[in-house]
Short mmCIF file of C-alpha atoms in Angstrom, two decimals:
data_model
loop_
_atom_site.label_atom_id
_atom_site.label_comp_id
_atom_site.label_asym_id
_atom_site.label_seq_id
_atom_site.Cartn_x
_atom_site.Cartn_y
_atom_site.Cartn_z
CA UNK A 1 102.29 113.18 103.89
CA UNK A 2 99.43 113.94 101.60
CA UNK A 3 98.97 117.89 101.38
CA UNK A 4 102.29 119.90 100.64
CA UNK A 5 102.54 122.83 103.26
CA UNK A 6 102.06 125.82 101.24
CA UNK A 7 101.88 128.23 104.36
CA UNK A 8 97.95 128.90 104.33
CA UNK A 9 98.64 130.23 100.55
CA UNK A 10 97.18 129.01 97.63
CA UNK A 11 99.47 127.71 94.45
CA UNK A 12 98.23 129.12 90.84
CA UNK A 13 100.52 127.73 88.67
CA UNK A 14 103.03 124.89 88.59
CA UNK A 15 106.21 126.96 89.58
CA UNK A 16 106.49 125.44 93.19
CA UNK A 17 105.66 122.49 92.64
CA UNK A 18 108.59 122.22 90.08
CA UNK A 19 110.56 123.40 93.06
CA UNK A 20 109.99 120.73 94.84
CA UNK A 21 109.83 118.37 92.00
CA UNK A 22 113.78 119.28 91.59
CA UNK A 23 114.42 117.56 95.31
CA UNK A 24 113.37 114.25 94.21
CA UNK A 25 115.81 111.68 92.77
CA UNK A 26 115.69 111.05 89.13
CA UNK A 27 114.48 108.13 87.39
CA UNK A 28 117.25 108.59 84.50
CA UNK A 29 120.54 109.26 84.52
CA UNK A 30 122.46 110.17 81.39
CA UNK A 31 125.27 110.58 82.99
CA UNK A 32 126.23 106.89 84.11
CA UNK A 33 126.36 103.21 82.85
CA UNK A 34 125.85 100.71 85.63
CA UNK A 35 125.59 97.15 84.99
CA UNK A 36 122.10 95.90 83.83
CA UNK A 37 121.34 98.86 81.93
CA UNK A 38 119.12 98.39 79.31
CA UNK A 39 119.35 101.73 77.67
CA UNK A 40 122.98 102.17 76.14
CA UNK A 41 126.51 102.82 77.18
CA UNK A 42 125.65 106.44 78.78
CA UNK A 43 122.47 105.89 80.15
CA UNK A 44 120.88 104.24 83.28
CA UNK A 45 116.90 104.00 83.31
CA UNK A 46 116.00 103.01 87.12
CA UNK A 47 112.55 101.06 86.52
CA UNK A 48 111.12 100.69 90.06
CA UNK A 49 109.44 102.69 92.45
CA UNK A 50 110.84 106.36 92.99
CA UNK A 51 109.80 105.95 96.84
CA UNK A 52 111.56 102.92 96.59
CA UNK A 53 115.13 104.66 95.28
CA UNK A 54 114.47 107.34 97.66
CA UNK A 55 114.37 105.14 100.70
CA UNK A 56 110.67 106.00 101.24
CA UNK A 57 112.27 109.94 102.14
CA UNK A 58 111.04 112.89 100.78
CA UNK A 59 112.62 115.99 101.37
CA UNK A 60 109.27 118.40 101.70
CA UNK A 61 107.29 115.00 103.50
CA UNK A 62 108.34 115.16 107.17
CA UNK A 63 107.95 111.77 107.95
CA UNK A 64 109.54 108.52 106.26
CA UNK A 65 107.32 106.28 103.82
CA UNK A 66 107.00 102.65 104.44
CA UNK A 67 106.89 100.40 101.33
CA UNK A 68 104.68 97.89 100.98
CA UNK A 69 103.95 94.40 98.89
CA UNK A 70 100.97 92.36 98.70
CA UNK A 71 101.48 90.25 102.13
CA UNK A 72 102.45 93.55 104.20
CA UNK A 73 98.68 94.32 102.99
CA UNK A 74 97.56 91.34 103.68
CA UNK A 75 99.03 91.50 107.68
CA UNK A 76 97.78 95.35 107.50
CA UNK A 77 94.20 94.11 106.55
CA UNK A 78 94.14 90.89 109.63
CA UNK A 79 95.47 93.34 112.07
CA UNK A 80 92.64 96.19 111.26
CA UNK A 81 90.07 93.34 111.34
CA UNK A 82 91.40 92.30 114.76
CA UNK A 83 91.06 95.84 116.23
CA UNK A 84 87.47 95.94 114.69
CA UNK A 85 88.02 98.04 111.96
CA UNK A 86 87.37 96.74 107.87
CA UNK A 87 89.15 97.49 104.32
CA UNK A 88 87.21 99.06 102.09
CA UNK A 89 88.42 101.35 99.45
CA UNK A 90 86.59 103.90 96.92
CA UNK A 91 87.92 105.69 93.71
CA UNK A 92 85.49 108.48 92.63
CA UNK A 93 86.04 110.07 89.39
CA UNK A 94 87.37 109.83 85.77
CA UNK A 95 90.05 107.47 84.39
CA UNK A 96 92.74 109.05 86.76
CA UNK A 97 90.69 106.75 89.39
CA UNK A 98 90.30 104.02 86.93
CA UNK A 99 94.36 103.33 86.66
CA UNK A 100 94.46 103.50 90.23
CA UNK A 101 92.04 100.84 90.94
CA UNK A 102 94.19 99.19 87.96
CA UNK A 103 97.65 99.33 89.80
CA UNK A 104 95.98 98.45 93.09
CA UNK A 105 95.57 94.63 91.91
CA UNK A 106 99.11 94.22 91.74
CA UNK A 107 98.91 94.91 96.10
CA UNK A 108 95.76 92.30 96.21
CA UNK A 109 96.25 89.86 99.31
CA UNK A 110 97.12 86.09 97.74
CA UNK A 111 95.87 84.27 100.08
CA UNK A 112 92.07 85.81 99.32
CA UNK A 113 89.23 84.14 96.96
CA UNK A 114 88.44 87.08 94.99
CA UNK A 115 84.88 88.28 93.31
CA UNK A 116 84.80 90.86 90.14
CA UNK A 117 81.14 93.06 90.10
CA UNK A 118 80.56 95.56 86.48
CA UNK A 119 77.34 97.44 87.79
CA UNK A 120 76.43 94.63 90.21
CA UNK A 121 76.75 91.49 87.23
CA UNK A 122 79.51 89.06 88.65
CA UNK A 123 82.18 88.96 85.76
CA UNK A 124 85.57 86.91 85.20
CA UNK A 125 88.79 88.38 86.29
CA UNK A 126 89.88 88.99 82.67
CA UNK A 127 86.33 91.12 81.51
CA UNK A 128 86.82 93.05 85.13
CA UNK A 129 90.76 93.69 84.17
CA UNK A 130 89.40 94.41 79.90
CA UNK A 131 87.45 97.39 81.23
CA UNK A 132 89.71 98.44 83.97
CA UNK A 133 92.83 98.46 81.54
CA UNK A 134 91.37 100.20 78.48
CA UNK A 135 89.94 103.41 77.75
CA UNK A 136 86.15 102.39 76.36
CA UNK A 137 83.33 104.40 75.25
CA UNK A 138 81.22 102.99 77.66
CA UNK A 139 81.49 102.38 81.44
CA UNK A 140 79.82 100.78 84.62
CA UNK A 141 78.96 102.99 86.75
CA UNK A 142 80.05 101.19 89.77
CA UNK A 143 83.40 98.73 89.55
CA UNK A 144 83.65 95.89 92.25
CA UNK A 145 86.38 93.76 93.59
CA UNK A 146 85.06 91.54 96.81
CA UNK A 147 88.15 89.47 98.81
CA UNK A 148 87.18 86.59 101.27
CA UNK A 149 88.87 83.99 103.04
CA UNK A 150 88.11 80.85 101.89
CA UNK A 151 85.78 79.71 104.89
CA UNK A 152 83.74 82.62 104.20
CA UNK A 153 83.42 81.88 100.89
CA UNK A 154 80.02 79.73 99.36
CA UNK A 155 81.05 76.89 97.91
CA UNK A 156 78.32 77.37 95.02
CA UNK A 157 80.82 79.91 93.36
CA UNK A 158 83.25 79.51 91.14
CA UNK A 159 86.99 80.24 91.88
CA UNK A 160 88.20 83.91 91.02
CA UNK A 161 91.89 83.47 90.78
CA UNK A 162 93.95 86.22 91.61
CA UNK A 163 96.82 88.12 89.95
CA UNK A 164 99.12 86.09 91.89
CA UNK A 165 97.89 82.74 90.95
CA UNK A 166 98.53 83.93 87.46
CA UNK A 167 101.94 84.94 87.56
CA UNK A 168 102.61 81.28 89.12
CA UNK A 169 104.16 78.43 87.15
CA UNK A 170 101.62 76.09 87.13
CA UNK A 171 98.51 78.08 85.35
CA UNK A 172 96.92 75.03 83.80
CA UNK A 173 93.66 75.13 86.42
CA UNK A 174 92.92 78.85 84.42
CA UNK A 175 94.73 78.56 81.42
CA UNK A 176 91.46 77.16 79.59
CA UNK A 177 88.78 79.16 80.98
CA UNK A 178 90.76 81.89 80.44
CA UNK A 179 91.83 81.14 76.88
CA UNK A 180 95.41 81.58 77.18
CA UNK A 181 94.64 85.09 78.87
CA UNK A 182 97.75 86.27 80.37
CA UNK A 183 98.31 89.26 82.54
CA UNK A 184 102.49 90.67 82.82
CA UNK A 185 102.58 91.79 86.65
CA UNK A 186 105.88 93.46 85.83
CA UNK A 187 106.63 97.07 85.29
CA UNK A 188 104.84 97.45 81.85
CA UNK A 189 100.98 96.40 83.36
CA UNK A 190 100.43 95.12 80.02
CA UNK A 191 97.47 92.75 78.86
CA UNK A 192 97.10 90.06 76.01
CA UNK A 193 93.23 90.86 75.35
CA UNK A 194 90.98 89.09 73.19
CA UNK A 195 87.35 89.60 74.05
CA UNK A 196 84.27 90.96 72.96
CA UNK A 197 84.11 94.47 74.42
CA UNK A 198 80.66 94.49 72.62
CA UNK A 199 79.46 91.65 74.70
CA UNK A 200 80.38 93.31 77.39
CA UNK A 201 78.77 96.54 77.14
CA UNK A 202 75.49 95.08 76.66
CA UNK A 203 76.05 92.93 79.94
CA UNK A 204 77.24 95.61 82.08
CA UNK A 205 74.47 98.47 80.89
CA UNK A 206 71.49 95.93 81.87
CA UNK A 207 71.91 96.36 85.38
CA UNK A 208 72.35 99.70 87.77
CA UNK A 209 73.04 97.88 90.83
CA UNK A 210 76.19 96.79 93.24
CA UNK A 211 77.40 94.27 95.27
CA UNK A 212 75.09 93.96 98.30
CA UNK A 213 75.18 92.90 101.78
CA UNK A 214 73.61 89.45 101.02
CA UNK A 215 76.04 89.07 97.88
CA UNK A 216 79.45 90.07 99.33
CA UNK A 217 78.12 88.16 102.49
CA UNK A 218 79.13 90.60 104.99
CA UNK A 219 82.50 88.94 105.60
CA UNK A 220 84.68 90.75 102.60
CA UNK A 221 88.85 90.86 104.17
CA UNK A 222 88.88 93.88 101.41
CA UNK A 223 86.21 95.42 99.54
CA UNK A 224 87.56 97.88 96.63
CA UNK A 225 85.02 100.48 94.86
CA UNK A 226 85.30 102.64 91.40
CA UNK A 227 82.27 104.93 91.16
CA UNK A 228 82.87 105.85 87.66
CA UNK A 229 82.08 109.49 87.88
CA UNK A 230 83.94 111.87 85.24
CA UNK A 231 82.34 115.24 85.73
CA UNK A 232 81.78 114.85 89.29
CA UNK A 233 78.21 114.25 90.42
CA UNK A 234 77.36 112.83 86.91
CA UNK A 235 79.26 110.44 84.68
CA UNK A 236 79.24 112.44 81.00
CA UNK A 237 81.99 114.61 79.01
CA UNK A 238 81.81 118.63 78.74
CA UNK A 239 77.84 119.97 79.22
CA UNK A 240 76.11 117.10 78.46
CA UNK A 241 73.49 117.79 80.78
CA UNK A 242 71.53 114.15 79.48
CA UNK A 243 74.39 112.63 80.99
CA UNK A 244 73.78 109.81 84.05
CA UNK A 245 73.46 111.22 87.29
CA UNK A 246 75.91 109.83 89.95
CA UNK A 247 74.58 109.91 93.21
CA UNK A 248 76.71 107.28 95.03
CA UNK A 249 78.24 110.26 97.50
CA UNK A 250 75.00 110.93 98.54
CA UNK A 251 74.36 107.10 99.44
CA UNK A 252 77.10 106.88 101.33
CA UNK A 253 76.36 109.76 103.63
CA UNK A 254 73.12 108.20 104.64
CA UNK A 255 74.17 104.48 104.96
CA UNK A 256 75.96 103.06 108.12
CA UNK A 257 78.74 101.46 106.50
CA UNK A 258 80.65 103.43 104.53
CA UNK A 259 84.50 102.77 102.83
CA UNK A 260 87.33 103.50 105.47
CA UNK A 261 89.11 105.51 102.99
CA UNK A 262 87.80 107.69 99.82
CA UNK A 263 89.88 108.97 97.30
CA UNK A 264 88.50 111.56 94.49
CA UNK A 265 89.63 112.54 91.08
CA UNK A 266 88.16 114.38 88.45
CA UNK A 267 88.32 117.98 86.40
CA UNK A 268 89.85 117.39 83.54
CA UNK A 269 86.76 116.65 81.23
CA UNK A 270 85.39 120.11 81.41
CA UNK A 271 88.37 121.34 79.74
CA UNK A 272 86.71 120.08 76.64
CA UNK A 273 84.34 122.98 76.64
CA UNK A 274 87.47 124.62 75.46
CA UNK A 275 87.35 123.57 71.98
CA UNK A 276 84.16 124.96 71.54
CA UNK A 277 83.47 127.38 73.84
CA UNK A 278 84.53 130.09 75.56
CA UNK A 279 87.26 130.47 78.03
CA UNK A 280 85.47 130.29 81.31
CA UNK A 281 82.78 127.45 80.61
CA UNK A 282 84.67 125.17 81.79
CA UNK A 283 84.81 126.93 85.01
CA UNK A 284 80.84 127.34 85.25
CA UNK A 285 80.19 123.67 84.22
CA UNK A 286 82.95 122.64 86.79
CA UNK A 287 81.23 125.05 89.63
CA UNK A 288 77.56 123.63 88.59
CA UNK A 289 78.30 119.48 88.60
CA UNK A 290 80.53 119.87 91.69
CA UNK A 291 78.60 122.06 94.17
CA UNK A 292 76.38 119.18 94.71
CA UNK A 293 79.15 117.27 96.32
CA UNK A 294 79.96 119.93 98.93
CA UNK A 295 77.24 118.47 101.70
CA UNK A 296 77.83 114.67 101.05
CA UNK A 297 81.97 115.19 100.99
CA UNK A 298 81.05 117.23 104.70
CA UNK A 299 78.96 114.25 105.85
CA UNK A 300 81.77 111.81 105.27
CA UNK A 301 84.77 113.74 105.80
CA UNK A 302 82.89 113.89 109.38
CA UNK A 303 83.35 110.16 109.80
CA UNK A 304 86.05 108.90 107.39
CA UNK A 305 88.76 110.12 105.40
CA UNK A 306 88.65 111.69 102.44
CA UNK A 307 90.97 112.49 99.61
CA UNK A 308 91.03 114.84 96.64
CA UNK A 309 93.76 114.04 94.06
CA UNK A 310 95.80 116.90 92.11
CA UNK A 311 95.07 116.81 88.19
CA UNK A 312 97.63 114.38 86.64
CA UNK A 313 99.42 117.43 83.79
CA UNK A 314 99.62 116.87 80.39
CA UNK A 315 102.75 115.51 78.36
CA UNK A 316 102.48 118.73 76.00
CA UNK A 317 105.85 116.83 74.26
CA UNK A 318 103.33 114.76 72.80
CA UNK A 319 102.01 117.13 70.54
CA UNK A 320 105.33 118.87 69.48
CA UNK A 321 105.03 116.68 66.09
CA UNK A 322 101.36 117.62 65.35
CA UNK A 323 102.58 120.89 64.37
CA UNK A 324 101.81 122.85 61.48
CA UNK A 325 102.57 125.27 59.02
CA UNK A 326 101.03 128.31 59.34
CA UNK A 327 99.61 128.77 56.45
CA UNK A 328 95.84 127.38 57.42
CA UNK A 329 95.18 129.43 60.55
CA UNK A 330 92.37 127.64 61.74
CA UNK A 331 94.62 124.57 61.60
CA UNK A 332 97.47 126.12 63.69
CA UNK A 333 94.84 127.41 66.29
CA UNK A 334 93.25 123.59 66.50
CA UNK A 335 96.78 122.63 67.15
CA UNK A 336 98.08 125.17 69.56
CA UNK A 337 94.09 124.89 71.38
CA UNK A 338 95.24 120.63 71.94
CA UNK A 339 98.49 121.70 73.07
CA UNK A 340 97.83 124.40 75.97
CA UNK A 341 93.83 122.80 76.31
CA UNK A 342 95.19 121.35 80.02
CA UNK A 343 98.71 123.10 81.03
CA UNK A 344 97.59 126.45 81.80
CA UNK A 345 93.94 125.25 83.42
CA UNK A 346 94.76 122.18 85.49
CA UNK A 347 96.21 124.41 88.41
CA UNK A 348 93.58 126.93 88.65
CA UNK A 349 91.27 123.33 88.65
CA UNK A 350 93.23 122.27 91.73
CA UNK A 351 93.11 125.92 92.80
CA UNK A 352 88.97 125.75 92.28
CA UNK A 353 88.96 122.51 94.07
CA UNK A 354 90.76 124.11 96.96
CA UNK A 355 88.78 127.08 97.36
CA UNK A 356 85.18 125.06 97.76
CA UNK A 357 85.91 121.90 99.11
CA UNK A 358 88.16 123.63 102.39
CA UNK A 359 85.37 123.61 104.46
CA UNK A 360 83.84 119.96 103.89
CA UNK A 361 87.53 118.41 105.68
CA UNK A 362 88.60 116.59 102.47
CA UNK A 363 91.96 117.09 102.08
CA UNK A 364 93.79 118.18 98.89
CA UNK A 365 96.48 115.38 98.06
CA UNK A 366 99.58 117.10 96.19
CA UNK A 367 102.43 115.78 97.35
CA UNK A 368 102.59 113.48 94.57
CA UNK A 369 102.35 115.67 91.79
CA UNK A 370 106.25 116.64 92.04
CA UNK A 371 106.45 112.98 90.77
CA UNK A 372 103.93 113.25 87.76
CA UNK A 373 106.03 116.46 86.38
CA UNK A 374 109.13 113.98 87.37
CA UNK A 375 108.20 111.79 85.42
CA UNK A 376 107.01 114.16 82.08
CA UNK A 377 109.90 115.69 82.31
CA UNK A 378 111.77 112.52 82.12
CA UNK A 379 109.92 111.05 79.58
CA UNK A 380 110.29 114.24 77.73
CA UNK A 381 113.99 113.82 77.97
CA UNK A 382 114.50 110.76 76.70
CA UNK A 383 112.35 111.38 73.38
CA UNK A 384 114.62 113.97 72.87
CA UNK A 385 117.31 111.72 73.08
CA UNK A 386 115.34 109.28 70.51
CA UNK A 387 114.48 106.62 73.18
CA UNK A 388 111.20 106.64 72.48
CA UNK A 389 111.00 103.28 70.50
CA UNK A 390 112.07 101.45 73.71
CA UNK A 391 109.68 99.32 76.10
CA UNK A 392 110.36 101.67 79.28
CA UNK A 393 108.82 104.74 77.47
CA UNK A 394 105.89 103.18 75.07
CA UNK A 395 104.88 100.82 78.30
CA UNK A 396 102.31 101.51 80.57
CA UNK A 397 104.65 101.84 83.48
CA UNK A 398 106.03 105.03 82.51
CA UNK A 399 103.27 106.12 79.86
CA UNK A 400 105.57 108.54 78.18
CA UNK A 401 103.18 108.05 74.73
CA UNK A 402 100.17 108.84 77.25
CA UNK A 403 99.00 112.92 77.03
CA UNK A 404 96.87 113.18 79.61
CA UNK A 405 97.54 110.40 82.10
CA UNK A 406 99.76 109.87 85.17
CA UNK A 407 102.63 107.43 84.90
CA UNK A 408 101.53 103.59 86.93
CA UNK A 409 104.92 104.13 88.50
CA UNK A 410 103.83 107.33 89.67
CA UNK A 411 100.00 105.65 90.37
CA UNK A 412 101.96 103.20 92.28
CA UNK A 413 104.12 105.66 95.05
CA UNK A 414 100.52 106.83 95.37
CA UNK A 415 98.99 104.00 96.86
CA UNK A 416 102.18 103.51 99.31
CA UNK A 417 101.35 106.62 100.56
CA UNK A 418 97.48 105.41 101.10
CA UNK A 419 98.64 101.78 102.66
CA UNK A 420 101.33 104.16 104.77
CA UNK A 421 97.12 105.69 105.99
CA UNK A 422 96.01 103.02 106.30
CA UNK A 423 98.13 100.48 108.00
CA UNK A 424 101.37 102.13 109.37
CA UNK A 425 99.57 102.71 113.22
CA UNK A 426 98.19 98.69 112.99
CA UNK A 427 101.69 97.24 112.38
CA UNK A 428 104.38 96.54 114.94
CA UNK A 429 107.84 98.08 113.66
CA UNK A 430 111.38 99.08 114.97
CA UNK A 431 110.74 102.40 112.84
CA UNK A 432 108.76 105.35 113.06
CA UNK A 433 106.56 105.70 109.73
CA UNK A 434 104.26 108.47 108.63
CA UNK A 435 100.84 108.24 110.22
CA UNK A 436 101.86 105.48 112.73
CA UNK A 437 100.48 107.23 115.78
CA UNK A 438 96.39 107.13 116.57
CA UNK A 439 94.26 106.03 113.86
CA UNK A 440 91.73 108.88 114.25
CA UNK A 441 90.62 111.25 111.46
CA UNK A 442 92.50 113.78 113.73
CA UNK A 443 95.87 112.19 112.63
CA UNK A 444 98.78 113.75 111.26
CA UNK A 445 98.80 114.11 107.50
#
């Protein structure tokens, strides 16, 4: 489900993966006007899940994705409990892990009490979702989300509400402490956000620590971690060798609880070397911050499971109206070195990636990325059909005006696949899903 079979060869360049990307049912169809179409007379957008349209089938996956919602978590997460076994996610890496962390609160239990940790300082749901949503100069290190049941809970804290209790009716018990903050849980992931991203910088950088133990209370129903890492095994941009140190991998391999599931991300921020540098620095910063990882990623691929994401490829469209005339060379290079910085590297990043971490028993996660150059090429599409004004594209749910970033719908057919990990072998069904059959790290990908 996870790692396309490339037949013990290793993939260069995009070609195959376009391949495969042509098998999977598009999200726009030009060609057709069904009712409720909120395009125009000759074109149908399709604004859910691409799993979802597909029936959970993918023709190069050979097993059938379950979908799930919030309460099929929330049954996944009492059934691993029963059979002794905890919920405890980790992101590791740049803002690729960020949005995922972001998507994942739409799949949050209800019925939980819910606690929000920036660097170990308790905040409100709306500062945890201001940092979460938004691309800021500066990070926490380490991101939080704690769920309980209520009898677990101390009654000496305050009330966390949830997503769900904000996309309710009645919204008057948050409305005030909240300001009128408002959260749209629908396709777009958009925000109304006013708040004092100054404020809460200075809160989150006086403090280095996490959630422990005593605070979470050792009876979290779901614990979810971001370990805000963007160059690997320090949180810094191209070879900023001052930059923080992250050293969270290395904690886990020594502690005796560790998350039941670890998902990785990061690469991209090298490529900034290649404004200034030369070709191949990217390469030898990449090789120096990552090589640490190699022996904590083996200790913990050893006992849980761990993931490494495909770079998320650039929308080069983007840039098609940045260019210039050729008249100031330097100029036209600047331009053409922001257009090409990411398409040509990102799959000899994922090739890199490959190549060391084989050995540690991470596994490479691809079989999404058909569905990121979906998606681009969709988005692409449709700007060139001058939709680009509409909600569906500038929204965060497709992210055509984003350059760098995968789509949220794309995010979100991610995390079916991790809940299909995760839960498919805990729940009873009349159908055979993928990974339903022993829960051991030996399982089936």
């Amino acid at each position: 489900m996870f790692t396309v079979d490339k037949q013990e060869t290793v993939w260069t360049s995009d070609t195959p993966y376009e391949a495969l990307r042509r098998q999977l049912a598009p999200l726009v169809d030009f060609n057709s006007s069904p009712k409720g179409s909120n395009v125009s007379s000759t074109t149908a957008v399709y604004e859910g899940l691409r799993l979802k349209l597909m029936n959970g089938s993918i023709p190069y996956v050979p097993c059938q994705i379950r979908m799930y919602e919030a309460r099929d978590v929330e049954e996944c997460m009492t059934a691993r409990r029963a059979r002794g076994f905890g919920t405890w996610i980790a992101f590791y890496g740049d803002s690729t892990m960020r949005q995922k962390m972001h998507v994942l609160l739409n799949f949050l239990p209800p019925g939980l009490i819910y606690s929000y940790f920036l660097n170990g300082i308790q905040v409100t749901l709306e500062e945890f979702i201001t940092i979460v949503a938004h691309q800021l100069e500066l990070r926490p290190t380490i991101f939080e989300i704690l769920g309980h049941r209520a009898k677990d809970f101390p009654t000496s804290q305050k009330f966390q509400p949830t997503l769900d209790s904000l996309q309710g009716n009645d919204v008057s018990n948050v409305t005030n402490h909240y300001n009128g903050f408002t959260i749209h849980i629908g396709n777009n992931f958009e925000t109304n956000i006013k708040i004092d991203a100054e404020r809460l910088s200075a809160l989150f950088l006086t403090s280095n620590n996490e959630p422990t133990e005593k605070q979470d209370h050792g009876a979290y129903e779901v614990r979810v971690t971001l370990v805000w890492a963007t160059c690997g095994s320090r949180s810094g941009e191209g070879r900023d060798r001052d930059a923080p140190k992250v050293t969270k991998l290395q904690e886990w391999a020594r502690a005796d609880v560790i998350p039941d599931i670890i998902i990785l991300g990061f690469g991209k921020w090298f490529l900034h070397l290649r404004y200034s540098s030369g070709e191949l620095d990217p390469f030898t910063e990449l090789d120096f911050w990552t090589r640490p990882l190699v022996e904590p990623l083996t200790l913990l691929a050893n006992r849980t499971r761990v993931l490494l994401l495909a770079q998320s490829r650039s929308r080069s469209y983007n840039f098609v109206n940045n260019y210039v005339s050729g008249e100031d060379k330097q100029k036209v290079w600047d331009t053409k070195l922001e257009t090409t910085i990411y398409s040509d590297s990102l799959p000899l990043i994922d090739t890199w990636f490959g190549v060391l971490l084989r050995q540690t028993g991470v596994w490479l996660w691809d079989s999404t990325l058909p569905f990121n150059l979906a998606n681009i090429l969709e988005c692409s599409t449709l700007k060139e059909n001058n939709f680009f004004d509409n909600s569906f594209y500038t929204g965060r749910w497709w992210m055509c005006t984003d350059a760098n970033h995968a789509s949220f719908e794309t995010n979100a057919n991610e995390l079916q696949m991790m809940f299909n990990y995760m839960c498919n072998n805990y729940l009873k069904t009349s159908q055979q899903y993928c990974c339903s059959g022993n829960p051991s790290l030996g399982q089936a990908r």
